[in-house]
Short mmCIF file of C-alpha atoms and ligand atoms in Angstrom, two decimals:
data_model
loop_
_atom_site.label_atom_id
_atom_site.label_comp_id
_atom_site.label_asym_id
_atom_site.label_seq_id
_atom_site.Cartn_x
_atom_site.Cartn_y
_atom_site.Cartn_z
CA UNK A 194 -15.04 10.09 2.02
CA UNK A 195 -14.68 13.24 4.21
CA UNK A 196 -14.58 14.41 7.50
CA UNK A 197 -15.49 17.56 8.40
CA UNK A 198 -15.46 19.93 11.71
CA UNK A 199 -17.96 22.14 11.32
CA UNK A 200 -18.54 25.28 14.24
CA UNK A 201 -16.88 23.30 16.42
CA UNK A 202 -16.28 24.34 20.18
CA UNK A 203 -14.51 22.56 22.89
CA UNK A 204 -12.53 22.97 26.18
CA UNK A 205 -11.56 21.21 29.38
CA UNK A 206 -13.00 23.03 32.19
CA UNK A 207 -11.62 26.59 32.16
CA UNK A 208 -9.48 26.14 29.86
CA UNK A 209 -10.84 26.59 26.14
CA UNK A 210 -9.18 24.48 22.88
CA UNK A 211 -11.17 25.34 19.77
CA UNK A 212 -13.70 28.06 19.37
CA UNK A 213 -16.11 27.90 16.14
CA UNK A 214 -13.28 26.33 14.23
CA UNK A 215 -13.51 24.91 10.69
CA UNK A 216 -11.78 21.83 9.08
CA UNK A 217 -11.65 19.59 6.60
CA UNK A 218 -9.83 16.42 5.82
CA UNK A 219 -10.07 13.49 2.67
CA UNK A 220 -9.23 10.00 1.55
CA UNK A 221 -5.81 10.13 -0.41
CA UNK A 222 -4.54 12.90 1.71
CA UNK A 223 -1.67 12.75 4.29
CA UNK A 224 -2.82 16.20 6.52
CA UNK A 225 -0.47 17.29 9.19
CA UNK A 226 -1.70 19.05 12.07
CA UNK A 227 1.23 21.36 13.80
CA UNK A 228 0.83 24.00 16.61
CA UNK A 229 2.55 24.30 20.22
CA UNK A 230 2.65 21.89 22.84
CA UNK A 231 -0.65 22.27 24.74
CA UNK A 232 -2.69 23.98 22.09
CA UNK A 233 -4.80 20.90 21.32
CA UNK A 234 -3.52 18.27 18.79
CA UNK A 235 -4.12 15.55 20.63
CA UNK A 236 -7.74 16.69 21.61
CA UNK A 237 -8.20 17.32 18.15
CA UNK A 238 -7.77 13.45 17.50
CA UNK A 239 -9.92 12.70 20.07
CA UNK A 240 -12.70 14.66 18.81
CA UNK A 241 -11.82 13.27 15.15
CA UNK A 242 -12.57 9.54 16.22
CA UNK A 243 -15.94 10.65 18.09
CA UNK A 244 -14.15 10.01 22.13
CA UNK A 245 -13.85 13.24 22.74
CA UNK A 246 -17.41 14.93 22.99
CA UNK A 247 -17.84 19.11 21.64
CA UNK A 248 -19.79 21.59 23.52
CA UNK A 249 -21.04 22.58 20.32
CA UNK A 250 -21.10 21.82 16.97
CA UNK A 251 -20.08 18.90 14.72
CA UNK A 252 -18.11 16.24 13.74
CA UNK A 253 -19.37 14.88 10.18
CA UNK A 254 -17.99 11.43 8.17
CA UNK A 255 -19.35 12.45 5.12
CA UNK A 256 -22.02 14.62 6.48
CA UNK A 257 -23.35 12.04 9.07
CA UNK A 258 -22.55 12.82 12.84
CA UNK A 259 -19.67 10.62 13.97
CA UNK A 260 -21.87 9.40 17.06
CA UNK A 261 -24.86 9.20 15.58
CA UNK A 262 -26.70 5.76 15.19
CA UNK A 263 -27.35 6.05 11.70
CA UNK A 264 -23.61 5.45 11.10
CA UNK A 265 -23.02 2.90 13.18
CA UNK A 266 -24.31 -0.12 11.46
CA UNK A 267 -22.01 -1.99 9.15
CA UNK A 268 -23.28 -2.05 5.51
CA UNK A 269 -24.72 -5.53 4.77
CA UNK A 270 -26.36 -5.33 1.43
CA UNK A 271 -24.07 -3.63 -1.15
CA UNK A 272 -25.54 -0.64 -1.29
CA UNK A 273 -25.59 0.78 2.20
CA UNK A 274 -23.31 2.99 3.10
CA UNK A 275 -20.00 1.46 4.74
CA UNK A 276 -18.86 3.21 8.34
CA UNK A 277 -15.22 4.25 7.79
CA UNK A 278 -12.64 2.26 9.91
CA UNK A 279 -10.43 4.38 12.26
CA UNK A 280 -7.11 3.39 14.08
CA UNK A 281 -5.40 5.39 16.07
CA UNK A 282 -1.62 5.88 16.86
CA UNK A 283 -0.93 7.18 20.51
CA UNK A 284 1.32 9.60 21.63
CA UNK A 285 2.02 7.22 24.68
CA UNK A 286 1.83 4.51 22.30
CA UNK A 287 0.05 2.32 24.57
CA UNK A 288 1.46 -1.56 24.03
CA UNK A 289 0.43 -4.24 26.00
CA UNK A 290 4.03 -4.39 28.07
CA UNK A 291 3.10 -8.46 28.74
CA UNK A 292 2.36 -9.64 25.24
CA UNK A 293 5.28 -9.67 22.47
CA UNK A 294 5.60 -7.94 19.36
CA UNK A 295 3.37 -10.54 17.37
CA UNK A 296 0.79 -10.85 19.95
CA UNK A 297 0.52 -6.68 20.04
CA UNK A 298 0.78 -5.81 16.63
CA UNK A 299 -2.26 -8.84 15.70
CA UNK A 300 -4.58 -7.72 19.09
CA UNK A 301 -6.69 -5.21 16.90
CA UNK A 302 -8.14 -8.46 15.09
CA UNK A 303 -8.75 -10.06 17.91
CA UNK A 304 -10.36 -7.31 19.51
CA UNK A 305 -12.75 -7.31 16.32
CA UNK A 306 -12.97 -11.07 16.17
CA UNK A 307 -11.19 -11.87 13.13
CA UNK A 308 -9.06 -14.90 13.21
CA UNK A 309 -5.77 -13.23 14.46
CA UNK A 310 -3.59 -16.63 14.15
CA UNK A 311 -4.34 -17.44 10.46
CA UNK A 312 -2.05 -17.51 8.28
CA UNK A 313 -2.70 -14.25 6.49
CA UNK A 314 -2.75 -12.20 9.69
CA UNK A 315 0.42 -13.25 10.57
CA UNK A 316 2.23 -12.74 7.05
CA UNK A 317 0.31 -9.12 7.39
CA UNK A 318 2.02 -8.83 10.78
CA UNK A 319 5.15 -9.56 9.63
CA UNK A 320 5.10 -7.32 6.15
CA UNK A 321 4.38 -4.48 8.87
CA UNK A 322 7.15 -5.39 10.94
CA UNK A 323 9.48 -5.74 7.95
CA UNK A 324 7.97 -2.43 6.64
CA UNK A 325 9.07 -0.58 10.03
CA UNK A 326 12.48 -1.73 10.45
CA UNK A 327 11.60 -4.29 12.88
CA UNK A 328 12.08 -8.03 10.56
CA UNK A 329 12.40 -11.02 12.80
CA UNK A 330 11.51 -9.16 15.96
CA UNK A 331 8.23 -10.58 16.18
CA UNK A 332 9.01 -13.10 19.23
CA UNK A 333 10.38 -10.32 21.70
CA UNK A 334 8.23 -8.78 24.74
CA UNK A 335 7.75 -5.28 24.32
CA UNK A 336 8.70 -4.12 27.69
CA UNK A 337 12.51 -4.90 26.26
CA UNK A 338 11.89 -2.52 23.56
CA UNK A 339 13.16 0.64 23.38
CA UNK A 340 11.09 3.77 22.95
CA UNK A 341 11.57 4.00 19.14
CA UNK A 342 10.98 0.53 18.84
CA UNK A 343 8.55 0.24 20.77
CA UNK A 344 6.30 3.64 18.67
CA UNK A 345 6.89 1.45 15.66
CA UNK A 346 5.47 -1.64 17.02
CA UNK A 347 2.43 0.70 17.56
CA UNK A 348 2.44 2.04 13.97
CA UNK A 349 2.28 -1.45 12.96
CA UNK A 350 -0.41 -2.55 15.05
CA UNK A 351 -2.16 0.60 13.96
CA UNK A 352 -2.22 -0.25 10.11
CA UNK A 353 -3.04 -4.19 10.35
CA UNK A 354 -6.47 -3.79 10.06
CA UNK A 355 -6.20 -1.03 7.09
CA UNK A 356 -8.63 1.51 8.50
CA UNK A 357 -10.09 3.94 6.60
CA UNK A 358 -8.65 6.78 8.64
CA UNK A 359 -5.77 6.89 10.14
CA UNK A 360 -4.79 9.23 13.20
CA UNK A 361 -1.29 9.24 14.12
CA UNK A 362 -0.38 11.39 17.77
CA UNK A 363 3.22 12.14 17.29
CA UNK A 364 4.16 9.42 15.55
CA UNK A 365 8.09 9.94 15.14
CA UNK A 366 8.60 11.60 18.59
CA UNK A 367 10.94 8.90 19.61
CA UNK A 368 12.66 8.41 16.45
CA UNK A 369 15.88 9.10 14.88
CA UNK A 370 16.20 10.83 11.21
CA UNK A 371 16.19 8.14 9.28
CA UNK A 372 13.69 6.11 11.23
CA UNK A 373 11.56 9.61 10.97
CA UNK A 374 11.83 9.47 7.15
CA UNK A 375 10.84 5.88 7.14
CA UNK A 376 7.53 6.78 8.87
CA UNK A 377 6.73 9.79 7.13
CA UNK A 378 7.15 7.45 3.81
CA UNK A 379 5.01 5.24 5.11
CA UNK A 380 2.12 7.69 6.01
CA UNK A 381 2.57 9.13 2.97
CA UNK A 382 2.49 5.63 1.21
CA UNK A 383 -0.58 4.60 3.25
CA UNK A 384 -2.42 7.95 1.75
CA UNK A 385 -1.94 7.92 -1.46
CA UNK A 386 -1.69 3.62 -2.46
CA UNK A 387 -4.36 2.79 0.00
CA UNK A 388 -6.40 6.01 -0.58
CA UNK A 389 -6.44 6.46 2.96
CA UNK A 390 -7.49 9.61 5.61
CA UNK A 391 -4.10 9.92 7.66
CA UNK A 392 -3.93 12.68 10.09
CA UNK A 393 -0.68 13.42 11.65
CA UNK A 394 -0.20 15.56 14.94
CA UNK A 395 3.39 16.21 14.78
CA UNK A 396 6.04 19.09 15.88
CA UNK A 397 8.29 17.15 13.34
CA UNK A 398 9.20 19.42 10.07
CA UNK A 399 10.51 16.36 8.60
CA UNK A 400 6.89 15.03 8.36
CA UNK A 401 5.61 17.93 7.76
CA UNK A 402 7.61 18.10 4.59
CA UNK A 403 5.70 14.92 2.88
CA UNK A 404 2.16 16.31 3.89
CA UNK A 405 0.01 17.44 1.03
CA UNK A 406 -1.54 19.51 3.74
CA UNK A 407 -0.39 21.47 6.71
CA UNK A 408 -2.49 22.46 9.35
CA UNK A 409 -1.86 25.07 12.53
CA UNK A 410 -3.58 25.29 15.59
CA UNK A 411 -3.59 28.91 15.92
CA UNK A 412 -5.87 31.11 18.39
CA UNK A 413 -8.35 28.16 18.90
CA UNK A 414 -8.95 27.76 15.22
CA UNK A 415 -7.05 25.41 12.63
CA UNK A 416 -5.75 27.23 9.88
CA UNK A 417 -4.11 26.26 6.66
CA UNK A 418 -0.23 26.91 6.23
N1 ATP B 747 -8.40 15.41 30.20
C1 ATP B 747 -8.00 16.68 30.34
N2 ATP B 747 -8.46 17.46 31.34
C2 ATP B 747 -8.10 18.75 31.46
N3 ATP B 747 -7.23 19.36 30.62
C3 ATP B 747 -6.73 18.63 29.62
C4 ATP B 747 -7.07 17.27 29.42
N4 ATP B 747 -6.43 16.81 28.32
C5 ATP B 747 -5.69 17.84 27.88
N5 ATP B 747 -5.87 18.94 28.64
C6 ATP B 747 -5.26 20.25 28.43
O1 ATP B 747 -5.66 20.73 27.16
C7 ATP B 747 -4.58 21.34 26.48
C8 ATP B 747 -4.40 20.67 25.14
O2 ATP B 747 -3.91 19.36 25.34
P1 ATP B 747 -3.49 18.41 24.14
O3 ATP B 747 -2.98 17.15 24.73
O4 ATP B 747 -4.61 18.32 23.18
O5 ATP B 747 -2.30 19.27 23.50
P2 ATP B 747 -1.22 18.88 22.39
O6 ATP B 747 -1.24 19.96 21.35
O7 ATP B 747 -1.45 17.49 21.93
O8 ATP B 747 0.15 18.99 23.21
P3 ATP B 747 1.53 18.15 23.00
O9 ATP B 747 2.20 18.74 21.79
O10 ATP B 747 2.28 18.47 24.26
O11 ATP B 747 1.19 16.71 22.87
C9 ATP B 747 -3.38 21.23 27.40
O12 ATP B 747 -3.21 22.46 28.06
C10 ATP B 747 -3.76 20.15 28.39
O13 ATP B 747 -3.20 20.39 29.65
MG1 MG B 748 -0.38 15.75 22.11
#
C-alpha cells in the first residue's frame, strides 16, 4: 500500500502551504514529518486523510483518489480491493472530557458499530492502556487527567481499531523523556510488527531519531532529510 501526493497545491486564503509538492509514504514505514511551527504539518495530515480538500492536484491510496467513490466501498468478495483504515492522533488530542478512559479509548468501535463491550475490545483496551503507561487507569474521567496522560489516552484510542495508516499530530508534545521514548517505540513498533503507514508530525528529535524517514517542510515543498 502507498500513498502518494502528487502536484499537490494548497493554501488557506492568502496564505499559501504547499506549492506543486511531491511525497510519498508506505506500509512498514514510520515517516516523520518536521518543519517550523506554522509551515503546514498539521494541514498536511489533513490533506493525507482526504478532510482537507487541494486546489490542485492529488492525493492517491495506491493510485486511487482518496475521495473518490471507487475507493470507498469495503471489499466484500476476496478479491476486491480493501480501502485502507486511517486513525488519526490530534494535536489537541480531542477526548471526550465526560466519558472515562475505557469509554474513550473503545468509542472508535462504537462509532463503527462493532461491539465495543465484548470481551475482546476491552482486553484490547486494556493491552493499550498497559502499553502506554496507563495499567488500571481505565475507570478514571479524563477531565482529571493530566495533559500527558491525557495525549496517551488518545494514542490508545487511536490504535484500537489497528488502522492501516496511522497519522499522529504531535504526538509526544506533552510528554516527558521517557514517556517520549515510550511513544516513539511504539510508533515504531506499530510500523514495522503491524506493517503499518504511521506518519508523525513532530518538532521532537527524539522521534525523529526512530523514523526510517525524515521529512521537512521547506519552501512549500516536503523534502527528504
Ligand atoms: N483553518 C485555517 N484557516 C486559515 N489558516 C489556517 C487554518 N489552519 C491553519 N492555518 C494556517 O496555516 C498555517 C499552517 O498551519 P498548520 O496547523 O498546518 O501548521 P503546523 O506546521 O502544524 O504548526 P504547529 O507546529 O504550530 O502545529 C498556519 O500559519 C496557520 O495559521
Ligand atoms: Mg500542527
Amino acid at each position: 500500500m502507498q500513498l502518494q501526493i502528487r502536484d499537490l497545491c494548497f493554501g488557506y486564503k492568502n496564505r499559501p502551504i504547499f506549492d506543486h509538492t511531491q511525497a510519498s509514504f508506505d506500509e512498514g514505514c514510520l515517516h516523520v514529518v518536521m518543519g517550523p511551527s506554522g509551515s503546514g504539518k498539521t494541514s498536511l495530515l489533513g490533506l493525507l486523510d482526504g478532510t482537507l480538500q487541494p486546489q490542485s492536484g492529488s492525493v492517491l491510496i495506491d493510485g486511487k483518489g482518496i475521495n473518490s467513490k471507487d475507493i470507498t466501498a469495503d471489499a466484500s468478495d476476496g478479491n476486491a480491493w480493501h480501502r485502507p483504515t486511517f486513525s488519526r492522533i490530534w494535536q489537541d488530542y480531542r477526548l471526550i472530557p465526560y466519558l472515562n478512559v475505557e469509554d474513550n479509548v473503545l468509542l472508535p468501535l462504537e462509532v463503527r458499530r462493532k461491539q465495543a463491550a465484548d470481551s475482546d475490545a476491552r482486553t484490547a483496551m486494556l493491552d493499550l492502556l498497559d502499553m502506554v503507561g496507563l495499567a488500571g487507569r481505565e475507570n478514571e474521567m479524563v477531565a482529571d487527567l493530566s495533559g500527558g496522560e491525557s495525549q496517551r489516552v488518545a494514542i490508545a484510542r487511536a490504535l484500537i481499531t489497528n488502522p492501516d495508516i496511522l497519522l499522529a499530530d504531535e504526538p509526544t508534545g506533552a510528554l516527558d523523556e521517557d514517556n517520549t521514548r515510550l511513544i516513539a517505540n511504539i510508533l515504531a513498533t506499530i510500523a514495522h510488527e503491524r506493517n503499518a503507514m504511521v506518519i508523525v508530525a513532530t518538532h521532537d528529535q527524539l522521534v525523529a531519531n526512530t523514523a526510517d524517514r525524515v521529512l521537512r517542510v521547506h519552501n512549500l515543498k516536503l523534502v527528504e532529510s
